[in-house]
Coordinates of C-alpha atoms in Angstrom, one line a residue:
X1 CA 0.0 0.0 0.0
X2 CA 1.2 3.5 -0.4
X3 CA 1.7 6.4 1.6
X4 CA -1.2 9.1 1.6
X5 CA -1.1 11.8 -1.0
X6 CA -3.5 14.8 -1.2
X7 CA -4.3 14.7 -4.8
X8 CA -1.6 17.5 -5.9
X9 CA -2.3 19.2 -9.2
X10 CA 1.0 21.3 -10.3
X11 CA 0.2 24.5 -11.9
X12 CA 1.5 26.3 -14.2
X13 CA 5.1 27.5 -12.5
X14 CA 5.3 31.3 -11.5
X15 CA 8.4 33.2 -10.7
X16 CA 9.0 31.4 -7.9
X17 CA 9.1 28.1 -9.1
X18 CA 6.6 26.8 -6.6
X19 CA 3.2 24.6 -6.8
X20 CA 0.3 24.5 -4.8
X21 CA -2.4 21.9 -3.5
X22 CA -6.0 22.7 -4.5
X23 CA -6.9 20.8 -1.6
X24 CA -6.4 22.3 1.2
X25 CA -4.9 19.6 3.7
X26 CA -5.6 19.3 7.6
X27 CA -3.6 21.0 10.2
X28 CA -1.7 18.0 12.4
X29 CA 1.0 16.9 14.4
X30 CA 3.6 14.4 12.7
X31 CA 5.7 12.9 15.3
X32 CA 9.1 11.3 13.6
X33 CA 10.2 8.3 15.3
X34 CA 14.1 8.1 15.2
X35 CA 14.2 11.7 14.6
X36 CA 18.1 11.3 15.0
X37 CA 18.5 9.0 12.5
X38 CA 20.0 8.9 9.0
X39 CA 16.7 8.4 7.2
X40 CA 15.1 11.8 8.9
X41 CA 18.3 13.8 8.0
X42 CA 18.9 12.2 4.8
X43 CA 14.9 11.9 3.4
X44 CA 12.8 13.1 6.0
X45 CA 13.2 16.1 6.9
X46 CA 14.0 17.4 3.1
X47 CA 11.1 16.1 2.2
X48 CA 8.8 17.9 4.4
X49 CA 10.3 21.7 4.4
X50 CA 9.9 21.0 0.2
X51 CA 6.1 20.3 1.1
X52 CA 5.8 23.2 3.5
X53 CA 8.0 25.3 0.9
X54 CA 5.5 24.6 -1.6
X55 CA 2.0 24.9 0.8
X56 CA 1.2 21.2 0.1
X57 CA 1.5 21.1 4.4
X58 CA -1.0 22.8 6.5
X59 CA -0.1 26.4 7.9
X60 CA -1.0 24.8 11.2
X61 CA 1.7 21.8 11.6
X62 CA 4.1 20.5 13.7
X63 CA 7.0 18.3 13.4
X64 CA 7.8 16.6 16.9
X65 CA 11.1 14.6 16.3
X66 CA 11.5 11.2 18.8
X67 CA 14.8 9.9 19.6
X68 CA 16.8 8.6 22.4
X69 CA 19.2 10.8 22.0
X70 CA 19.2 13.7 24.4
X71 CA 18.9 17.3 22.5
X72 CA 16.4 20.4 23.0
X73 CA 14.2 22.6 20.4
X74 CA 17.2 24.3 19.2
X75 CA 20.0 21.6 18.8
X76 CA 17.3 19.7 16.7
X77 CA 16.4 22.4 15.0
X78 CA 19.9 23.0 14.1
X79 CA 20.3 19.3 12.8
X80 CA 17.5 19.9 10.5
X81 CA 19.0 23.1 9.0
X82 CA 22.2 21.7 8.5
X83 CA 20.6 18.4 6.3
X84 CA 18.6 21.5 4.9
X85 CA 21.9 23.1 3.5
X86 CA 22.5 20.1 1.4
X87 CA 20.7 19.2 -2.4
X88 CA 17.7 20.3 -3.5
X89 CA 16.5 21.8 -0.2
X90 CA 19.8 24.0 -0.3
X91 CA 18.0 26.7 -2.9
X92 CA 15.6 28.0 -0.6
X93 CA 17.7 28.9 2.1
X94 CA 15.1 32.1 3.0
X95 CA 11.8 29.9 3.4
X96 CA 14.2 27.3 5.8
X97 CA 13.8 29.9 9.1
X98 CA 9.5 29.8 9.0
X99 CA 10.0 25.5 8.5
X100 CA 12.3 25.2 11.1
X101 CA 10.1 27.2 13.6
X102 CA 7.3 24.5 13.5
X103 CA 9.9 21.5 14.4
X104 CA 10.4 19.9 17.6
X105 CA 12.3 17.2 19.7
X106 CA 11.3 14.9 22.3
X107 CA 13.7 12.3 23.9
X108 CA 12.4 9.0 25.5
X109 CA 12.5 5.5 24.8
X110 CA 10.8 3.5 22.5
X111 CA 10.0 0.3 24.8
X112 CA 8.8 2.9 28.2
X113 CA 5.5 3.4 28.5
X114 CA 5.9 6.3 30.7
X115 CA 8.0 8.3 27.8
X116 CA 4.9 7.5 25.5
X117 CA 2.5 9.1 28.3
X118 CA 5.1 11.9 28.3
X119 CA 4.7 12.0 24.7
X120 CA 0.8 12.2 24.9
X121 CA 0.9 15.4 27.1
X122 CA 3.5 17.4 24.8
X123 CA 1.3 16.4 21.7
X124 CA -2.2 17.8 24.2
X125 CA 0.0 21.2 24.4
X126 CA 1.4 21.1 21.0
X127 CA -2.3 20.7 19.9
X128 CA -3.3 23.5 21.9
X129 CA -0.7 26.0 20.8
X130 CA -1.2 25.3 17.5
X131 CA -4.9 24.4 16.7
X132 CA -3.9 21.1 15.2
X133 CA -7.5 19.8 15.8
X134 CA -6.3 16.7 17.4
X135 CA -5.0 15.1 14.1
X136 CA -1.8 12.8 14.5
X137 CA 0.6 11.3 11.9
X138 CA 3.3 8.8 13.4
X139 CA 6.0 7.8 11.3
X140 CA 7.9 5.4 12.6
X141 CA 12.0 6.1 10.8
X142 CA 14.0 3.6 13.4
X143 CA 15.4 0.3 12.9
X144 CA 12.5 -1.9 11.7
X145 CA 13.2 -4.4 15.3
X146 CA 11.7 -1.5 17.3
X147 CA 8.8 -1.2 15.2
X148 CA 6.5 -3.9 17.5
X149 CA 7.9 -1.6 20.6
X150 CA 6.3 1.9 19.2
X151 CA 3.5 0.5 17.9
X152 CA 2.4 -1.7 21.2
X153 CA 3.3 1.7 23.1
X154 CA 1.1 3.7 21.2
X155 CA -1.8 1.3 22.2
X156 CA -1.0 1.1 25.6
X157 CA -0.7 5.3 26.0
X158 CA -4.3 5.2 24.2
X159 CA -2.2 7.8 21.0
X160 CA -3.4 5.0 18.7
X161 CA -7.1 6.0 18.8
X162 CA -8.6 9.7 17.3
X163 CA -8.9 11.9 20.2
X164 CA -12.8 12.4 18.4
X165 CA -14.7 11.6 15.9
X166 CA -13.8 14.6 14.1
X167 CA -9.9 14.2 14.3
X168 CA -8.0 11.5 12.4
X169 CA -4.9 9.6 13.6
X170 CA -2.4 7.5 11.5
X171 CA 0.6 5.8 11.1
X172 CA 3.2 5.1 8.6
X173 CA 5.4 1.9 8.6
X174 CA 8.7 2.2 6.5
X175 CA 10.2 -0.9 5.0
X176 CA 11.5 -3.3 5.7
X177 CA 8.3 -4.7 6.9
X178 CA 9.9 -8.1 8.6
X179 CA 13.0 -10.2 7.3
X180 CA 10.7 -12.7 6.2
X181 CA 7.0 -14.1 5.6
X182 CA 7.0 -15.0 9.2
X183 CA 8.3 -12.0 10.8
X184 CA 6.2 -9.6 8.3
X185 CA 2.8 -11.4 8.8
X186 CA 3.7 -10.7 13.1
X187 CA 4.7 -7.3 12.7
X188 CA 1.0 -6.9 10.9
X189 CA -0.9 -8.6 13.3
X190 CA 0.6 -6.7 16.0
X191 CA 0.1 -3.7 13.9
X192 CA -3.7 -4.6 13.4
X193 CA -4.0 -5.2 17.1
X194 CA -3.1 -1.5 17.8
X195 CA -4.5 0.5 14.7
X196 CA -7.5 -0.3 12.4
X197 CA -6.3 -1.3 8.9
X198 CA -7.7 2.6 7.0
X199 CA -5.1 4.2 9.8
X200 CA -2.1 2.2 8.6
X201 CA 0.2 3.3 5.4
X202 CA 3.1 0.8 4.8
X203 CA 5.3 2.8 2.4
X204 CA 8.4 2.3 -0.1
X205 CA 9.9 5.6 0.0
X206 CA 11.6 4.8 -3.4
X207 CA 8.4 5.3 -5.1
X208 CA 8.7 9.2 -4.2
X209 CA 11.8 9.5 -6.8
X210 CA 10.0 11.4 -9.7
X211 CA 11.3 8.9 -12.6
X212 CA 9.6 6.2 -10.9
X213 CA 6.4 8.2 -10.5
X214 CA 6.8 9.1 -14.3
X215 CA 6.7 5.8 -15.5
X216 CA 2.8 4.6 -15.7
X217 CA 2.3 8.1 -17.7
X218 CA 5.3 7.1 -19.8
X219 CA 3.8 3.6 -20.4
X220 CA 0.0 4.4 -20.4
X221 CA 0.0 7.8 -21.5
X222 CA 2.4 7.3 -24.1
X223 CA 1.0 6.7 -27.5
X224 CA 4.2 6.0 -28.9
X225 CA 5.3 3.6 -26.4
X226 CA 1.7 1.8 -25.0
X227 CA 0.9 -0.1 -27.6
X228 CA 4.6 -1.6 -27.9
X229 CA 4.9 -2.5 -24.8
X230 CA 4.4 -5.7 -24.7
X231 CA 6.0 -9.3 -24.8
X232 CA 5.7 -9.2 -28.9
X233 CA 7.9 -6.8 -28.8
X234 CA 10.2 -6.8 -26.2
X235 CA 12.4 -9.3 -25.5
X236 CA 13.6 -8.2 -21.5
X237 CA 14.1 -5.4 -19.3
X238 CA 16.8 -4.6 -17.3
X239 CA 16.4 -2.9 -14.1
X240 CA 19.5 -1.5 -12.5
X241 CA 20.0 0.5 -9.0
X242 CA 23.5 1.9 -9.0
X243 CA 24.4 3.5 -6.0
X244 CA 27.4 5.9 -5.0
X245 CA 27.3 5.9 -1.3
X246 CA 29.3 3.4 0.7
X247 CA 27.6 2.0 3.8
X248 CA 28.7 5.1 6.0
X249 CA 26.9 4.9 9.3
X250 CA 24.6 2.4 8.4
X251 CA 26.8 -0.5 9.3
X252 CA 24.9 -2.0 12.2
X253 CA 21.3 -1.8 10.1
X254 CA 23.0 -3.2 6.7
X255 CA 25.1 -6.2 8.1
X256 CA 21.9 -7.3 9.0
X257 CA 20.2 -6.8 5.8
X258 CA 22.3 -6.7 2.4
X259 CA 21.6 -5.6 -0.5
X260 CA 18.6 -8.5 -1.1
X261 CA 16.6 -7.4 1.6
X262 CA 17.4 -3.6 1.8
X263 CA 17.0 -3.0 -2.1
X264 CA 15.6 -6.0 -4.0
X265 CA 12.5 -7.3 -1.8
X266 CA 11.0 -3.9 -1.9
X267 CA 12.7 -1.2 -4.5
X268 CA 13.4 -3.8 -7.4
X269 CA 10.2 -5.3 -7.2
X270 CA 8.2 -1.9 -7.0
X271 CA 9.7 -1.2 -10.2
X272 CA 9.6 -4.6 -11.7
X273 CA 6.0 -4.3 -11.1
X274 CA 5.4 -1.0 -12.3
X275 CA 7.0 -1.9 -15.3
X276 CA 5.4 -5.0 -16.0
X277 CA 2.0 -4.6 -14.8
X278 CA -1.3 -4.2 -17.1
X279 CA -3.0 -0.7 -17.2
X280 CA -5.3 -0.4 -14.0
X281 CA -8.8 0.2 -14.3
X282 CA -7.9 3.4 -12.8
X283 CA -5.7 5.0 -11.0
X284 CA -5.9 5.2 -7.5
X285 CA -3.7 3.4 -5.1
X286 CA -6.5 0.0 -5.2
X287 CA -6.6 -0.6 -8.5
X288 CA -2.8 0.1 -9.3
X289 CA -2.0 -2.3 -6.2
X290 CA -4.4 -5.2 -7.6
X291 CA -2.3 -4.9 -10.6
X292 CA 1.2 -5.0 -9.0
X293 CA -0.1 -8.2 -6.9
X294 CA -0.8 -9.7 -10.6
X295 CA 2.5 -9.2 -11.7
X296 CA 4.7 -10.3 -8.0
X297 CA 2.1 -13.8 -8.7
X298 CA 3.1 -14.3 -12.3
X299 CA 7.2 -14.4 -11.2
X300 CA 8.5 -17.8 -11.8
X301 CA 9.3 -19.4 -7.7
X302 CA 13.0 -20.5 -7.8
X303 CA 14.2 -23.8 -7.2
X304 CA 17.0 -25.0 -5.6
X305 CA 18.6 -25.0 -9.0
X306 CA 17.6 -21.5 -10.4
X307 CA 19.0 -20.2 -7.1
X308 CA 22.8 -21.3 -8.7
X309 CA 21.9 -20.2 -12.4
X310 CA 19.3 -17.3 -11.9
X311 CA 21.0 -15.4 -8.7
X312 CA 24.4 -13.9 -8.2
X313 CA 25.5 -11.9 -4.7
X314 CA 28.4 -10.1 -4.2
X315 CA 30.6 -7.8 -2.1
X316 CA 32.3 -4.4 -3.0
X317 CA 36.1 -4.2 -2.6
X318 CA 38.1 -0.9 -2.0
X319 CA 37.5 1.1 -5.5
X320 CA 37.0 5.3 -6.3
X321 CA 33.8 6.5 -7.1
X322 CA 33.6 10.0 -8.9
X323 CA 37.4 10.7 -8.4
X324 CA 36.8 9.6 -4.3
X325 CA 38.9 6.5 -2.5
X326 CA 36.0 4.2 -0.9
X327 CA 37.2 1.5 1.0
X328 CA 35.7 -2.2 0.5
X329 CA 32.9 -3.5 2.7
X330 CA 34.5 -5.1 5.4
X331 CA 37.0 -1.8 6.0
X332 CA 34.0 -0.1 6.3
X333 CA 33.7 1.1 10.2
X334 CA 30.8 -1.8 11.8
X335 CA 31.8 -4.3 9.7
X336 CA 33.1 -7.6 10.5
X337 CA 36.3 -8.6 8.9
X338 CA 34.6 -11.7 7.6
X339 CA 31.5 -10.6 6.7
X340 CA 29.6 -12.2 3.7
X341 CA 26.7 -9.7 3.4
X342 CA 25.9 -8.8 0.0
X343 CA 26.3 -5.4 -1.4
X344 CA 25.3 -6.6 -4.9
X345 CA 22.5 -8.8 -6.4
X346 CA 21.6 -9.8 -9.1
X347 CA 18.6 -11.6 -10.1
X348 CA 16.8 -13.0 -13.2
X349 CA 12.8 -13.3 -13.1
X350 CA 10.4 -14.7 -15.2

């Protein structure tokens, strides 16, 4: 399933270079669970000053950042504006001061029930200083092992349910959604225990990258391209993810995953499916995801023996990358000496 979207329609650009939402969307609080973290610097955080920047956010929102780490208003504040100073974000350096002004920190831990009633009573006065009308947005950003701890915590400090019937509350799930089919169906029952499914968006923030949000218009919209698309006439697609980052910080969350489960289980497949899915009867997020299921059912199982022909894993050695030295894997700091995570994959479907 996807994450919610306002449906955004992008106007013509004016001097500025900004768009706007003809929908006005509701004021709310969106609490960021591992507020500290590389994915809320790196993603996060970008991503919500460029909908603030271009009024697809409420006037009337608040970002309260949760973390273990220990850090006031200010010091977080002063996190956010230096991942601000970096890409895209770094060309509107004069709207950064009115987006940073609505963000804030909270420190507690994610298995304390006492941190989450905390949490309850800064949300009540955030709520009240802003006029938030009671609507919530948790987005859990940490490790995906402390994912059963925030959610259960969120039940048991009653910031699961709407405060009324007029205010909404939900929650987004990054992946990875479990290691495996065990682990994933768990995490959803003890997701489902807590939240009703209509207040749960498990999301894949790869499908935010504009060429992949291009590519049913280029396949469907296309009158060039749609009708050839097809197995008449083309014989395979490649699908590449080429990366220049080495692990950097990420150590302790990657020698745990590789590249299979951090890139191929949930990126790859997206765009396997998106390319190779039929046209939907329409497109909303229902009909798109009934086709992507068709396409994920129609891939060949492997057998023992397709694993050895069909599948190839592998590690990066030390190398440059655009004029850079970058060690190999296992110098990387976190890493064991011996490690046999995978940094590459490749895979063959049918």
């Amino acid at each position: 399933m996807n994450a919610p979207a306002a449906e955004v329609a992008e106007h013509s650009q004016t001097q500025n270079d900004a768009y706007y939402c003809e929908i006005p969307n509701d004021p709310c609080a969106i609490v960021m669970f591992g507020a500290s973290g590389d994915l809320a610097k790196r993603k996060l955080l970008p991503a919500l000053f460029d909908l603030a920047w271009h009024s697809c956010l409420a006037p009337r929102f608040r970002v309260l950042g949760f973390a273990r780490t220990e850090m006031n208003d200010e010091q977080f504040r002063k996190e956010a504006a230096e991942a601000l100073s970096k890409g895209e974000s770094a060309k509107h350096q004069d709207k950064q001061p009115e987006f940073l002004d609505h963000l804030h920190y909270f420190s507690g831990q994610y298995d304390d029930l006492d941190s989450f009633k905390r949490l309850a009573k800064r949300l009540d006065e955030l709520d009240q200083a802003g006029n938030l009308c009671g609507n919530r947005l948790f987005y859990l950003a940490t490790p995906p092992d402390i994912y059963p701890k925030i959610i259960k915590r969120l039940g048991e400090s009653g910031l699961a349910k709407p405060k009324s019937a007029k205010c909404w509350t939900r929650v987004i799930v990054e992946k990875p959604f479990g290691h495996d089919l065990a682990s994933a169906r768990e995490l959803n029952q003890t997701v489902l225990s807590v939240f009703d499914e209509s207040q749960v968006y498990r999301i894949d923030h790869y499908l935010g990258k504009q060429t992949v949000q291009n590519l049913l218009v280029f396949r469907f919209g296309n009158g060039i391209f749609e009708p050839l698309w097809n197995r008449n006439y083309i014989d395979h697609v490649q699908i590449t993810a080429g990366e220049v980052l080495g692990v950097e910080a990420r150590a302790a969350f990657y020698e745990g995953t590789g590249a299979l489960r951090d890139m191929v289980q949930s990126h790859l497949l997206q765009l396997t499916s998106l390319v190779s899915m039929e046209a939907p009867a329409k497109f909303d997020a229902t009909a798109v995801r009934n086709e992507k299921i068709k396409v994920l059912q129609s891939i060949r199982p492997f057998t023992p023996e397709a694993v050895h022909t069909s599948v190839l894993r592998g590690q990066y050695a030390a190398g440059v990358v655009n004029g850079k030295p970058m060690p190999g894997y296992r110098e990387e700091k976190g890493v064991k000496p011996d490690s046999n995570t995978e940094t590459y994959v490749a895979l063959k479907l049918q």
